[in-house]
Amino acid sequence: MSSEEQSCYSLEASKSGTSELNAMSCMYIGADRGLKDILLNKYGGYLCDLRKEFTKKRKKAKLPKDSRTTLLDWWKTHSRWPYPTEEEKMKLIEETGLDHKQITNWFINQRKRHWKPSEDPHFHRLLSS
């Protein structure tokens, strides 16, 4: 009997009238422990690999510097309304070598992080008409 089982059994045996039932419970705890040991021996390596994989910091993916420069140049010249048309996106795809999704995501992120829409009411009237 393991020390865990013994301590469990001695604790439960001290209670009146239920020592047999509690001894059975302790046997199940011991059996569960044995099963856990078997599973850890068999799959422990996989678990260790998974733990390492999940705790690894992902490297932040960055676009190539020349592509970022091209996109930022476009951004600066269109800062009042940084929504490229599909034709402009196609031109940027050719210039940067990025794909459509990368261009679109870059503009979404750039607007979300750095763009402050104009507070000028005249500007808003121009957009709504």
mmCIF file of C-alpha atoms in Angstrom:
data_model
loop_
_atom_site.group_PDB
_atom_site.id
_atom_site.type_symbol
_atom_site.label_atom_id
_atom_site.label_comp_id
_atom_site.label_asym_id
_atom_site.label_seq_id
_atom_site.Cartn_x
_atom_site.Cartn_y
_atom_site.Cartn_z
ATOM 1 C CA MET A 1 0.000 0.000 0.000
ATOM 2 C CA SER A 2 1.428 3.418 -0.969
ATOM 3 C CA SER A 3 1.879 6.187 1.573
ATOM 4 C CA GLU A 4 -1.019 8.054 -0.042
ATOM 5 C CA GLU A 5 -3.259 5.016 0.378
ATOM 6 C CA GLN A 6 -2.066 4.471 3.954
ATOM 7 C CA SER A 7 -2.746 8.032 4.988
ATOM 8 C CA CYS A 8 -6.118 7.929 3.317
ATOM 9 C CA TYR A 9 -6.953 4.615 4.992
ATOM 10 C CA SER A 10 -5.799 5.704 8.440
ATOM 11 C CA LEU A 11 -7.767 8.928 8.195
ATOM 12 C CA GLU A 12 -10.915 7.153 7.152
ATOM 13 C CA ALA A 13 -10.509 4.247 9.601
ATOM 14 C CA SER A 14 -10.621 6.639 12.506
ATOM 15 C CA LYS A 15 -14.219 7.520 11.679
ATOM 16 C CA SER A 16 -16.775 5.210 13.239
ATOM 17 C CA GLY A 17 -18.481 2.438 11.280
ATOM 18 C CA THR A 18 -17.434 3.417 7.781
ATOM 19 C CA SER A 19 -13.868 2.157 7.635
ATOM 20 C CA GLU A 20 -14.626 -0.664 5.148
ATOM 21 C CA LEU A 21 -16.417 1.633 2.735
ATOM 22 C CA ASN A 22 -13.678 4.227 3.026
ATOM 23 C CA ALA A 23 -10.986 1.587 2.502
ATOM 24 C CA MET A 24 -12.678 0.790 -0.838
ATOM 25 C CA SER A 25 -12.569 4.492 -1.743
ATOM 26 C CA CYS A 26 -8.860 4.559 -0.950
ATOM 27 C CA MET A 27 -8.284 1.556 -3.222
ATOM 28 C CA TYR A 28 -9.926 3.455 -6.075
ATOM 29 C CA ILE A 29 -7.661 6.422 -5.385
ATOM 30 C CA GLY A 30 -4.674 4.078 -5.546
ATOM 31 C CA ALA A 31 -5.957 2.535 -8.787
ATOM 32 C CA ASP A 32 -6.436 6.001 -10.275
ATOM 33 C CA ARG A 33 -2.881 6.848 -9.271
ATOM 34 C CA GLY A 34 -1.625 3.683 -10.962
ATOM 35 C CA LEU A 35 -3.516 4.524 -14.131
ATOM 36 C CA LYS A 36 -2.107 8.042 -14.037
ATOM 37 C CA ASP A 37 1.423 6.638 -13.720
ATOM 38 C CA ILE A 38 0.865 4.259 -16.646
ATOM 39 C CA LEU A 39 -0.499 7.053 -18.837
ATOM 40 C CA LEU A 40 2.320 9.420 -17.873
ATOM 41 C CA ASN A 41 4.923 6.781 -18.708
ATOM 42 C CA LYS A 42 3.293 6.089 -22.061
ATOM 43 C CA TYR A 43 2.409 9.653 -23.136
ATOM 44 C CA GLY A 44 4.676 11.824 -20.978
ATOM 45 C CA GLY A 45 6.999 12.642 -23.867
ATOM 46 C CA TYR A 46 4.118 13.882 -25.990
ATOM 47 C CA LEU A 47 2.794 15.966 -23.102
ATOM 48 C CA CYS A 48 6.215 17.508 -22.575
ATOM 49 C CA ASP A 49 6.475 18.397 -26.275
ATOM 50 C CA LEU A 50 2.998 19.932 -26.250
ATOM 51 C CA ARG A 51 3.777 21.942 -23.129
ATOM 52 C CA LYS A 52 6.938 23.307 -24.775
ATOM 53 C CA GLU A 53 5.040 24.159 -27.950
ATOM 54 C CA PHE A 54 2.266 26.001 -26.114
ATOM 55 C CA THR A 55 4.609 27.972 -23.870
ATOM 56 C CA LYS A 56 6.877 29.107 -26.721
ATOM 57 C CA LYS A 57 6.555 32.767 -27.568
ATOM 58 C CA ARG A 58 5.550 33.187 -31.159
ATOM 59 C CA LYS A 59 7.879 35.345 -33.168
ATOM 60 C CA LYS A 60 6.082 38.443 -34.315
ATOM 61 C CA ALA A 61 5.748 38.232 -38.086
ATOM 62 C CA LYS A 62 6.860 41.357 -39.880
ATOM 63 C CA LEU A 63 6.472 42.391 -43.470
ATOM 64 C CA PRO A 64 9.641 43.140 -45.433
ATOM 65 C CA LYS A 65 11.019 46.624 -44.761
ATOM 66 C CA ASP A 66 10.714 47.814 -48.384
ATOM 67 C CA SER A 67 7.074 46.662 -48.483
ATOM 68 C CA ARG A 68 6.309 48.510 -45.248
ATOM 69 C CA THR A 69 7.984 51.634 -46.625
ATOM 70 C CA THR A 70 5.863 51.487 -49.787
ATOM 71 C CA LEU A 71 2.672 51.041 -47.761
ATOM 72 C CA LEU A 72 3.620 53.862 -45.373
ATOM 73 C CA ASP A 73 4.345 56.188 -48.312
ATOM 74 C CA TRP A 74 0.860 55.486 -49.677
ATOM 75 C CA TRP A 75 -0.556 55.981 -46.170
ATOM 76 C CA LYS A 76 1.108 59.386 -45.766
ATOM 77 C CA THR A 77 -0.161 60.699 -49.102
ATOM 78 C CA HIS A 78 -3.707 59.479 -48.370
ATOM 79 C CA SER A 79 -3.840 60.163 -44.634
ATOM 80 C CA ARG A 80 -7.181 61.982 -44.790
ATOM 81 C CA TRP A 81 -8.939 58.953 -46.281
ATOM 82 C CA PRO A 82 -6.692 55.854 -46.075
ATOM 83 C CA TYR A 83 -8.965 53.434 -47.906
ATOM 84 C CA PRO A 84 -7.268 52.258 -51.103
ATOM 85 C CA THR A 85 -9.468 51.292 -54.022
ATOM 86 C CA GLU A 86 -9.151 47.819 -55.495
ATOM 87 C CA GLU A 87 -7.059 49.282 -58.330
ATOM 88 C CA GLU A 88 -4.732 50.927 -55.809
ATOM 89 C CA LYS A 89 -4.483 47.661 -53.891
ATOM 90 C CA MET A 90 -3.542 45.824 -57.097
ATOM 91 C CA LYS A 91 -0.816 48.406 -57.749
ATOM 92 C CA LEU A 92 0.454 47.993 -54.165
ATOM 93 C CA ILE A 93 0.445 44.201 -54.593
ATOM 94 C CA GLU A 94 2.705 44.575 -57.651
ATOM 95 C CA GLU A 95 4.999 47.084 -55.933
ATOM 96 C CA THR A 96 5.370 45.225 -52.631
ATOM 97 C CA GLY A 97 5.138 41.565 -53.630
ATOM 98 C CA LEU A 98 2.573 41.009 -50.870
ATOM 99 C CA ASP A 99 -0.734 39.271 -51.474
ATOM 100 C CA HIS A 100 -4.184 40.878 -51.343
ATOM 101 C CA LYS A 101 -4.964 39.642 -47.842
ATOM 102 C CA GLN A 102 -1.682 41.023 -46.447
ATOM 103 C CA ILE A 103 -2.353 44.433 -48.001
ATOM 104 C CA THR A 104 -5.924 44.495 -46.712
ATOM 105 C CA ASN A 105 -4.899 43.412 -43.206
ATOM 106 C CA TRP A 106 -2.085 45.961 -43.096
ATOM 107 C CA PHE A 107 -4.530 48.778 -43.868
ATOM 108 C CA ILE A 108 -7.087 47.486 -41.365
ATOM 109 C CA ASN A 109 -4.440 47.359 -38.632
ATOM 110 C CA GLN A 110 -2.897 50.685 -39.598
ATOM 111 C CA ARG A 111 -6.256 52.478 -39.502
ATOM 112 C CA LYS A 112 -7.176 50.837 -36.215
ATOM 113 C CA ARG A 113 -3.847 51.678 -34.549
ATOM 114 C CA HIS A 114 -2.856 55.022 -36.077
ATOM 115 C CA TRP A 115 -5.676 56.797 -37.901
ATOM 116 C CA LYS A 116 -7.778 59.480 -36.304
ATOM 117 C CA PRO A 117 -10.683 60.371 -38.595
ATOM 118 C CA SER A 118 -10.962 64.109 -39.093
ATOM 119 C CA GLU A 119 -12.953 66.059 -36.527
ATOM 120 C CA ASP A 120 -13.713 68.731 -39.118
ATOM 121 C CA PRO A 121 -17.531 68.864 -39.679
ATOM 122 C CA HIS A 122 -16.947 70.094 -43.250
ATOM 123 C CA PHE A 123 -15.000 66.907 -43.951
ATOM 124 C CA HIS A 124 -17.884 64.758 -42.646
ATOM 125 C CA ARG A 125 -20.367 66.628 -44.864
ATOM 126 C CA LEU A 126 -18.171 65.925 -47.888
ATOM 127 C CA LEU A 127 -18.149 62.216 -47.069
ATOM 128 C CA SER A 128 -21.887 61.942 -46.526
ATOM 129 C CA SER A 129 -22.853 63.667 -49.796
#
